[in-house]
Amino acid sequence: MNRTLPTVGMFALLVFIIALNLRPIMAAMGPLFPLLQRDVQLSATQLSLLTTLPVIMMGLAALAGPLLLRRLGEVRGIAAGLVLLALASIARGFDQSATMLIISALVAGSGIGLIQALMPAQIKRHFGAKAGTLMALFTTGIMAGAAIAAASAAPLANAQGLALTLAIPVVPAIIALLLWLTISRGIAPIQSTQPPRAARSTRAWLLMIFFGIGTGAYTLVLAWLPPFYMQHGWRPEQSGYVLGALTLTEVAAGFVLSALIHRFRDRRRPLLVVLTLILLGLISLLTLGGAQAWLPTLLLGLGIGALFPLSLIVTLDHANTPEEAGALLSFVQGGGYLLAALMPLIAGIVRDRAASLDSAWVIMSVGIVLLMVMALRFKPHR
């Protein structure tokens, strides 16, 4: 049976639409915290679980990526991920209890993890010549979805209620699923192979810890930046706009990094610059409080937005073959996401006990200083 691959343009649009679905279910939670506290009696620790649990599932899916690829395949696996996202959104529309929110976070995280583990393989296998462009578009779609959700959640909840706001992500998920099922008919299933295992060397563990602490800065800001500004008297919709602006700054930083990183064979200098931006952003949150939000937004957005792709680039620098790169990325991202999931949870526990997030910013600042020391060890191979 002859199969016709979709055109690059058609597939690029599809990749972007699917990516839009991968963060709204987490990014909307921070701006909705006052409503969730009032209507659901959700504690800060429980709110943190709505970010922590999906990130844990993302980590487990990354670790199981080669197995998922063999058992499900790219086409069925991505479709299953979109179905799980749709089911989680529908469940939240019908039941806004704390128990259902936590269960649906696990379900949604499983869907996100499936898609994030399988989409890069799909792109590389069928559109290798355009893989860099498509991966940049995939990342942009992820951040754009987070920005839209963060900016629209509170205004939509005030206008239409909490149930509709929590259920609305089902619409883009179903649209993406229908498009995927239609367009992916032309994509042949892969042949099952046994992938290589990543060498569990000291350097692999170092890269995993580096990725995990760096991603912890992203998950911490995603979950707790809006409640931080609400703690300083901002309205929920205003705090959502700040998170949306920060997310768009992350997108811009990712594009700038992609354009400039080829000039730096030694990645340590750009790593230290990016980490310094994040550290200054965290310090500005501590010193400015709710004032002049543009400064921490700019610093954190530029720093976090550049650190994520730069962490992956440094990881790839330590692989000699495509197969080794895939295995190393699976280990680094899998373990890293599990480590990153701890930061929002720690912040939630701190918030419940101290009614302030300043301690969470201090803990993250210490983590960034540790990353600076670790970055000095990432000397380029000959």
Short mmCIF file of C-alpha atoms in Angstrom, two decimals:
data_model
loop_
_atom_site.label_atom_id
_atom_site.label_comp_id
_atom_site.label_asym_id
_atom_site.label_seq_id
_atom_site.Cartn_x
_atom_site.Cartn_y
_atom_site.Cartn_z
CA MET A 1 0.00 0.00 0.00
CA ASN A 2 1.46 3.36 -1.04
CA ARG A 3 1.51 6.09 1.58
CA THR A 4 1.95 9.78 0.87
CA LEU A 5 3.66 11.90 3.50
CA PRO A 6 2.00 15.24 4.29
CA THR A 7 3.80 18.30 2.95
CA VAL A 8 6.26 20.06 5.25
CA GLY A 9 3.98 23.11 5.45
CA MET A 10 0.96 21.01 6.39
CA PHE A 11 2.92 19.03 8.95
CA ALA A 12 4.45 22.21 10.41
CA LEU A 13 0.99 23.66 11.00
CA LEU A 14 -0.10 20.40 12.61
CA VAL A 15 2.97 20.32 14.87
CA PHE A 16 2.19 23.86 16.04
CA ILE A 17 -1.50 23.09 16.71
CA ILE A 18 -0.61 19.98 18.72
CA ALA A 19 2.04 21.88 20.69
CA LEU A 20 -0.53 24.53 21.69
CA ASN A 21 -2.21 21.84 23.82
CA LEU A 22 0.78 20.89 25.96
CA ARG A 23 0.83 23.62 28.64
CA PRO A 24 -2.62 25.27 29.11
CA ILE A 25 -3.76 22.68 31.64
CA MET A 26 -0.81 23.74 33.86
CA ALA A 27 -0.35 27.42 32.95
CA ALA A 28 -3.95 28.33 33.84
CA MET A 29 -3.69 27.10 37.43
CA GLY A 30 -1.66 29.99 38.90
CA PRO A 31 -4.02 32.78 37.77
CA LEU A 32 -7.00 30.71 38.96
CA PHE A 33 -5.56 30.12 42.45
CA PRO A 34 -7.92 32.57 44.27
CA LEU A 35 -10.98 30.95 42.66
CA LEU A 36 -9.68 27.47 43.40
CA GLN A 37 -9.05 28.48 47.01
CA ARG A 38 -12.54 29.96 47.37
CA ASP A 39 -14.63 27.43 45.43
CA VAL A 40 -12.63 24.21 45.88
CA GLN A 41 -10.81 25.01 49.17
CA LEU A 42 -7.55 24.10 47.44
CA SER A 43 -4.42 24.56 49.56
CA ALA A 44 -1.14 25.85 48.17
CA THR A 45 0.37 22.36 48.41
CA GLN A 46 -2.55 20.90 46.44
CA LEU A 47 -2.19 23.64 43.83
CA SER A 48 1.47 22.77 43.46
CA LEU A 49 0.49 19.16 42.70
CA LEU A 50 -1.41 20.38 39.63
CA THR A 51 1.97 21.33 38.16
CA THR A 52 4.17 18.75 39.88
CA LEU A 53 2.18 15.68 38.81
CA PRO A 54 2.12 16.48 35.06
CA VAL A 55 5.87 17.18 35.16
CA ILE A 56 6.46 13.83 36.88
CA MET A 57 4.48 12.09 34.13
CA MET A 58 6.52 13.98 31.51
CA GLY A 59 9.68 12.63 33.12
CA LEU A 60 8.42 9.05 33.25
CA ALA A 61 7.33 9.24 29.61
CA ALA A 62 10.76 10.58 28.58
CA LEU A 63 12.48 7.69 30.39
CA ALA A 64 10.08 5.24 28.71
CA GLY A 65 10.33 6.96 25.31
CA PRO A 66 12.11 4.09 23.49
CA LEU A 67 9.64 1.57 24.94
CA LEU A 68 6.65 3.74 24.01
CA LEU A 69 8.04 4.06 20.50
CA ARG A 70 8.22 0.29 20.10
CA ARG A 71 4.88 -0.54 21.73
CA LEU A 72 2.62 2.27 20.53
CA GLY A 73 4.46 3.86 17.63
CA GLU A 74 4.55 7.56 16.90
CA VAL A 75 1.14 7.90 15.21
CA ARG A 76 -0.94 5.97 17.75
CA GLY A 77 1.05 7.32 20.70
CA ILE A 78 0.51 10.98 19.78
CA ALA A 79 -3.20 10.29 19.14
CA ALA A 80 -3.46 8.62 22.56
CA GLY A 81 -1.80 11.66 24.15
CA LEU A 82 -4.37 14.03 22.63
CA VAL A 83 -7.21 11.76 23.78
CA LEU A 84 -5.88 11.83 27.36
CA LEU A 85 -5.65 15.64 27.27
CA ALA A 86 -9.24 15.87 26.02
CA LEU A 87 -10.50 13.47 28.70
CA ALA A 88 -8.73 15.39 31.47
CA SER A 89 -10.31 18.66 30.33
CA ILE A 90 -13.80 17.14 30.08
CA ALA A 91 -13.45 15.65 33.57
CA ARG A 92 -12.52 19.05 35.02
CA GLY A 93 -15.53 20.63 33.34
CA PHE A 94 -17.88 18.23 35.12
CA ASP A 95 -16.13 17.99 38.49
CA GLN A 96 -13.97 20.73 40.02
CA SER A 97 -13.19 18.93 43.28
CA ALA A 98 -9.61 18.78 44.53
CA THR A 99 -9.55 15.01 43.97
CA MET A 100 -10.66 15.31 40.34
CA LEU A 101 -8.23 18.15 39.65
CA ILE A 102 -5.35 16.00 40.93
CA ILE A 103 -6.47 12.86 39.03
CA SER A 104 -6.94 14.84 35.83
CA ALA A 105 -3.46 16.37 36.30
CA LEU A 106 -2.04 12.84 36.21
CA VAL A 107 -4.09 11.96 33.12
CA ALA A 108 -3.15 15.17 31.31
CA GLY A 109 0.50 14.76 32.29
CA SER A 110 0.48 11.27 30.76
CA GLY A 111 -0.86 12.72 27.52
CA ILE A 112 1.69 15.53 27.48
CA GLY A 113 4.47 13.06 28.22
CA LEU A 114 3.43 10.77 25.35
CA ILE A 115 3.41 13.61 22.84
CA GLN A 116 6.69 15.15 24.03
CA ALA A 117 8.41 11.75 23.95
CA LEU A 118 7.18 10.77 20.48
CA MET A 119 6.87 13.99 18.44
CA PRO A 120 10.65 14.61 18.14
CA ALA A 121 11.12 11.06 16.81
CA GLN A 122 8.31 11.62 14.31
CA ILE A 123 9.85 14.88 13.12
CA LYS A 124 13.37 13.49 12.84
CA ARG A 125 12.32 10.30 11.06
CA HIS A 126 10.12 11.79 8.34
CA PHE A 127 11.31 15.42 8.04
CA GLY A 128 15.00 15.17 8.97
CA ALA A 129 16.11 18.02 6.70
CA LYS A 130 13.66 20.39 8.42
CA ALA A 131 13.98 18.90 11.90
CA GLY A 132 15.52 22.01 13.46
CA THR A 133 12.82 24.29 12.09
CA LEU A 134 10.01 21.95 13.10
CA MET A 135 11.40 21.47 16.61
CA ALA A 136 11.67 25.25 17.02
CA LEU A 137 8.05 25.52 15.89
CA PHE A 138 7.05 22.77 18.32
CA THR A 139 8.72 24.61 21.21
CA THR A 140 7.16 27.90 20.11
CA GLY A 141 3.72 26.30 20.07
CA ILE A 142 4.23 24.96 23.59
CA MET A 143 5.14 28.41 24.91
CA ALA A 144 2.39 30.13 22.92
CA GLY A 145 -0.20 27.78 24.42
CA ALA A 146 1.09 28.56 27.91
CA ALA A 147 0.97 32.32 27.24
CA ILE A 148 -2.60 32.19 25.92
CA ALA A 149 -3.80 30.10 28.87
CA ALA A 150 -2.07 32.26 31.47
CA ALA A 151 -3.45 35.52 30.03
CA SER A 152 -7.01 34.30 29.40
CA ALA A 153 -7.76 32.03 32.39
CA ALA A 154 -8.77 34.62 35.00
CA PRO A 155 -10.81 36.87 32.64
CA LEU A 156 -12.61 33.83 31.21
CA ALA A 157 -13.36 32.44 34.69
CA ASN A 158 -14.75 35.81 35.82
CA ALA A 159 -16.97 36.01 32.74
CA GLN A 160 -18.03 32.36 32.25
CA GLY A 161 -17.23 30.52 35.46
CA LEU A 162 -14.61 28.07 36.65
CA ALA A 163 -16.13 24.93 35.07
CA LEU A 164 -16.07 26.27 31.51
CA THR A 165 -12.57 27.69 31.96
CA LEU A 166 -11.21 24.32 33.09
CA ALA A 167 -13.04 22.47 30.29
CA ILE A 168 -12.18 24.80 27.39
CA PRO A 169 -8.83 23.08 26.53
CA VAL A 170 -10.88 20.15 25.21
CA VAL A 171 -11.70 22.18 22.08
CA PRO A 172 -8.15 22.61 20.71
CA ALA A 173 -7.33 19.04 21.83
CA ILE A 174 -10.18 17.59 19.75
CA ILE A 175 -9.30 19.79 16.76
CA ALA A 176 -5.68 18.63 16.97
CA LEU A 177 -6.75 14.99 17.31
CA LEU A 178 -9.02 15.12 14.24
CA LEU A 179 -6.32 16.81 12.16
CA TRP A 180 -3.71 14.32 13.37
CA LEU A 181 -5.87 11.30 12.53
CA THR A 182 -6.56 12.72 9.08
CA ILE A 183 -3.05 13.81 8.13
CA SER A 184 -1.11 10.96 9.75
CA ARG A 185 -2.80 8.36 7.53
CA GLY A 186 0.01 8.91 5.05
CA ILE A 187 2.71 8.11 7.61
CA ALA A 188 3.96 4.52 7.66
CA PRO A 189 4.53 2.84 11.05
CA ILE A 190 8.14 2.37 12.12
CA GLN A 191 9.94 -0.92 12.37
CA SER A 192 10.48 -1.96 15.98
CA THR A 193 14.13 -1.89 17.05
CA GLN A 194 15.97 -2.22 20.32
CA PRO A 195 17.43 1.21 21.16
CA PRO A 196 20.83 1.68 22.78
CA ARG A 197 21.00 2.47 26.47
CA ALA A 198 22.50 5.74 27.59
CA ALA A 199 25.77 5.30 29.42
CA ARG A 200 25.11 6.10 33.08
CA SER A 201 28.43 7.92 33.37
CA THR A 202 29.22 10.66 35.85
CA ARG A 203 28.80 13.17 33.03
CA ALA A 204 25.33 11.80 32.13
CA TRP A 205 24.20 12.19 35.75
CA LEU A 206 25.69 15.69 35.85
CA LEU A 207 23.79 16.67 32.70
CA MET A 208 20.57 15.22 34.13
CA ILE A 209 20.89 17.15 37.40
CA PHE A 210 21.73 20.32 35.47
CA PHE A 211 18.66 19.94 33.25
CA GLY A 212 16.45 19.12 36.24
CA ILE A 213 17.42 22.14 38.37
CA GLY A 214 17.20 24.46 35.33
CA THR A 215 13.76 23.15 34.38
CA GLY A 216 12.76 23.52 38.03
CA ALA A 217 13.09 27.28 37.55
CA TYR A 218 10.55 27.07 34.71
CA THR A 219 8.06 24.92 36.63
CA LEU A 220 8.40 27.12 39.73
CA VAL A 221 7.67 30.31 37.80
CA LEU A 222 4.86 28.66 35.82
CA ALA A 223 3.06 27.55 38.99
CA TRP A 224 3.80 30.37 41.42
CA LEU A 225 4.54 33.68 39.68
CA PRO A 226 0.83 34.68 39.43
CA PRO A 227 0.09 33.85 43.11
CA PHE A 228 3.24 35.80 44.07
CA TYR A 229 1.91 38.97 42.43
CA MET A 230 -1.57 38.38 43.85
CA GLN A 231 0.09 38.15 47.27
CA HIS A 232 1.34 41.71 46.59
CA GLY A 233 -2.12 43.03 45.71
CA TRP A 234 -2.38 42.35 41.97
CA ARG A 235 -5.65 41.18 40.45
CA PRO A 236 -5.70 37.59 39.09
CA GLU A 237 -6.06 38.73 35.47
CA GLN A 238 -3.09 41.11 35.85
CA SER A 239 -0.90 38.35 37.27
CA GLY A 240 -1.92 36.14 34.36
CA TYR A 241 -0.83 38.82 31.90
CA VAL A 242 2.59 38.91 33.59
CA LEU A 243 3.00 35.15 33.17
CA GLY A 244 1.84 35.42 29.57
CA ALA A 245 4.38 38.18 28.87
CA LEU A 246 7.15 36.15 30.52
CA THR A 247 6.26 33.12 28.40
CA LEU A 248 6.38 35.15 25.18
CA THR A 249 9.79 36.49 26.28
CA GLU A 250 10.91 32.86 26.65
CA VAL A 251 9.89 32.20 23.04
CA ALA A 252 11.91 35.20 21.84
CA ALA A 253 14.92 34.07 23.89
CA GLY A 254 14.75 30.61 22.33
CA PHE A 255 14.82 32.06 18.82
CA VAL A 256 17.72 34.39 19.66
CA LEU A 257 19.68 31.48 21.12
CA SER A 258 19.03 29.35 18.02
CA ALA A 259 20.41 32.13 15.83
CA LEU A 260 23.56 32.78 17.88
CA ILE A 261 24.61 29.51 19.57
CA HIS A 262 26.60 28.26 16.54
CA ARG A 263 29.13 31.03 17.27
CA PHE A 264 30.05 29.45 20.62
CA ARG A 265 31.83 26.13 20.42
CA ASP A 266 32.47 26.45 24.16
CA ARG A 267 28.95 26.61 25.63
CA ARG A 268 30.12 27.70 29.08
CA ARG A 269 30.06 31.44 28.38
CA PRO A 270 26.45 31.53 27.10
CA LEU A 271 25.44 29.20 29.94
CA LEU A 272 26.87 31.57 32.54
CA VAL A 273 25.21 34.59 30.88
CA VAL A 274 21.82 32.85 30.83
CA LEU A 275 22.12 31.64 34.43
CA THR A 276 23.12 35.14 35.55
CA LEU A 277 19.92 36.53 33.99
CA ILE A 278 17.82 34.00 35.92
CA LEU A 279 19.64 34.75 39.17
CA LEU A 280 19.12 38.49 38.72
CA GLY A 281 15.45 37.86 37.96
CA LEU A 282 14.99 35.88 41.18
CA ILE A 283 16.82 38.54 43.19
CA SER A 284 14.58 41.23 41.65
CA LEU A 285 11.49 39.30 42.79
CA LEU A 286 12.88 39.29 46.33
CA THR A 287 13.84 42.96 46.36
CA LEU A 288 11.03 44.54 44.30
CA GLY A 289 8.10 42.46 45.51
CA GLY A 290 5.07 43.51 43.48
CA ALA A 291 6.70 46.61 41.97
CA GLN A 292 8.19 47.02 38.48
CA ALA A 293 7.18 43.56 37.29
CA TRP A 294 8.66 44.25 33.85
CA LEU A 295 12.20 43.75 35.19
CA PRO A 296 11.90 40.21 36.63
CA THR A 297 9.62 39.30 33.71
CA LEU A 298 12.31 40.32 31.22
CA LEU A 299 15.22 38.76 33.14
CA LEU A 300 13.47 35.46 33.92
CA GLY A 301 11.91 35.19 30.47
CA LEU A 302 15.21 35.68 28.66
CA GLY A 303 17.11 33.41 31.04
CA ILE A 304 14.66 30.52 31.32
CA GLY A 305 13.73 30.69 27.64
CA ALA A 306 17.37 30.31 26.60
CA LEU A 307 18.38 27.79 29.29
CA PHE A 308 16.00 25.03 28.17
CA PRO A 309 17.27 24.66 24.58
CA LEU A 310 20.84 25.37 25.69
CA SER A 311 20.66 22.50 28.21
CA LEU A 312 19.59 20.15 25.41
CA ILE A 313 22.34 21.44 23.10
CA VAL A 314 24.97 20.81 25.79
CA THR A 315 23.56 17.31 26.24
CA LEU A 316 23.82 16.60 22.50
CA ASP A 317 27.41 17.84 22.57
CA HIS A 318 28.25 14.80 24.71
CA ALA A 319 26.84 12.22 22.27
CA ASN A 320 28.83 10.75 19.38
CA THR A 321 26.02 9.14 17.34
CA PRO A 322 22.30 9.84 16.74
CA GLU A 323 21.41 6.65 18.63
CA GLU A 324 23.54 7.66 21.60
CA ALA A 325 22.02 11.15 21.47
CA GLY A 326 18.50 9.74 21.66
CA ALA A 327 19.33 7.49 24.59
CA LEU A 328 21.18 10.27 26.45
CA LEU A 329 18.35 12.77 25.89
CA SER A 330 15.83 10.22 27.18
CA PHE A 331 17.85 9.77 30.39
CA VAL A 332 18.61 13.47 30.89
CA GLN A 333 15.07 14.71 30.24
CA GLY A 334 13.39 11.83 32.07
CA GLY A 335 15.38 12.18 35.27
CA GLY A 336 15.50 15.96 34.89
CA TYR A 337 11.73 16.36 34.72
CA LEU A 338 11.33 14.18 37.81
CA LEU A 339 13.79 16.44 39.64
CA ALA A 340 12.13 19.62 38.30
CA ALA A 341 8.75 18.44 39.58
CA LEU A 342 9.96 18.91 43.16
CA MET A 343 10.35 22.70 42.94
CA PRO A 344 6.65 23.69 42.63
CA LEU A 345 5.82 21.21 45.41
CA ILE A 346 8.47 22.68 47.72
CA ALA A 347 7.11 26.16 46.96
CA GLY A 348 3.57 25.04 47.78
CA ILE A 349 4.65 23.60 51.12
CA VAL A 350 6.56 26.82 51.87
CA ARG A 351 3.51 28.93 50.90
CA ASP A 352 1.20 26.97 53.21
CA ARG A 353 3.54 27.38 56.17
CA ALA A 354 4.96 30.87 55.65
CA ALA A 355 2.22 32.60 53.60
CA SER A 356 5.09 33.92 51.45
CA LEU A 357 7.01 32.70 48.42
CA ASP A 358 10.25 34.51 49.22
CA SER A 359 11.84 31.33 50.61
CA ALA A 360 11.08 29.52 47.35
CA TRP A 361 12.89 32.21 45.33
CA VAL A 362 15.87 31.95 47.71
CA ILE A 363 16.02 28.15 47.34
CA MET A 364 15.89 28.48 43.55
CA SER A 365 18.62 31.14 43.63
CA VAL A 366 20.89 28.72 45.48
CA GLY A 367 20.11 26.14 42.80
CA ILE A 368 21.09 28.59 40.04
CA VAL A 369 24.42 29.33 41.76
CA LEU A 370 25.00 25.56 41.88
CA LEU A 371 24.30 25.38 38.12
CA MET A 372 26.91 28.09 37.52
CA VAL A 373 29.52 25.94 39.27
CA MET A 374 28.39 22.86 37.31
CA ALA A 375 28.47 24.76 34.01
CA LEU A 376 32.21 25.35 34.39
CA ARG A 377 32.70 21.58 33.98
CA PHE A 378 31.03 21.47 30.55
CA LYS A 379 34.28 21.84 28.65
CA PRO A 380 33.87 21.11 24.92
CA HIS A 381 35.20 17.82 23.57
CA ARG A 382 38.05 17.91 21.12
#
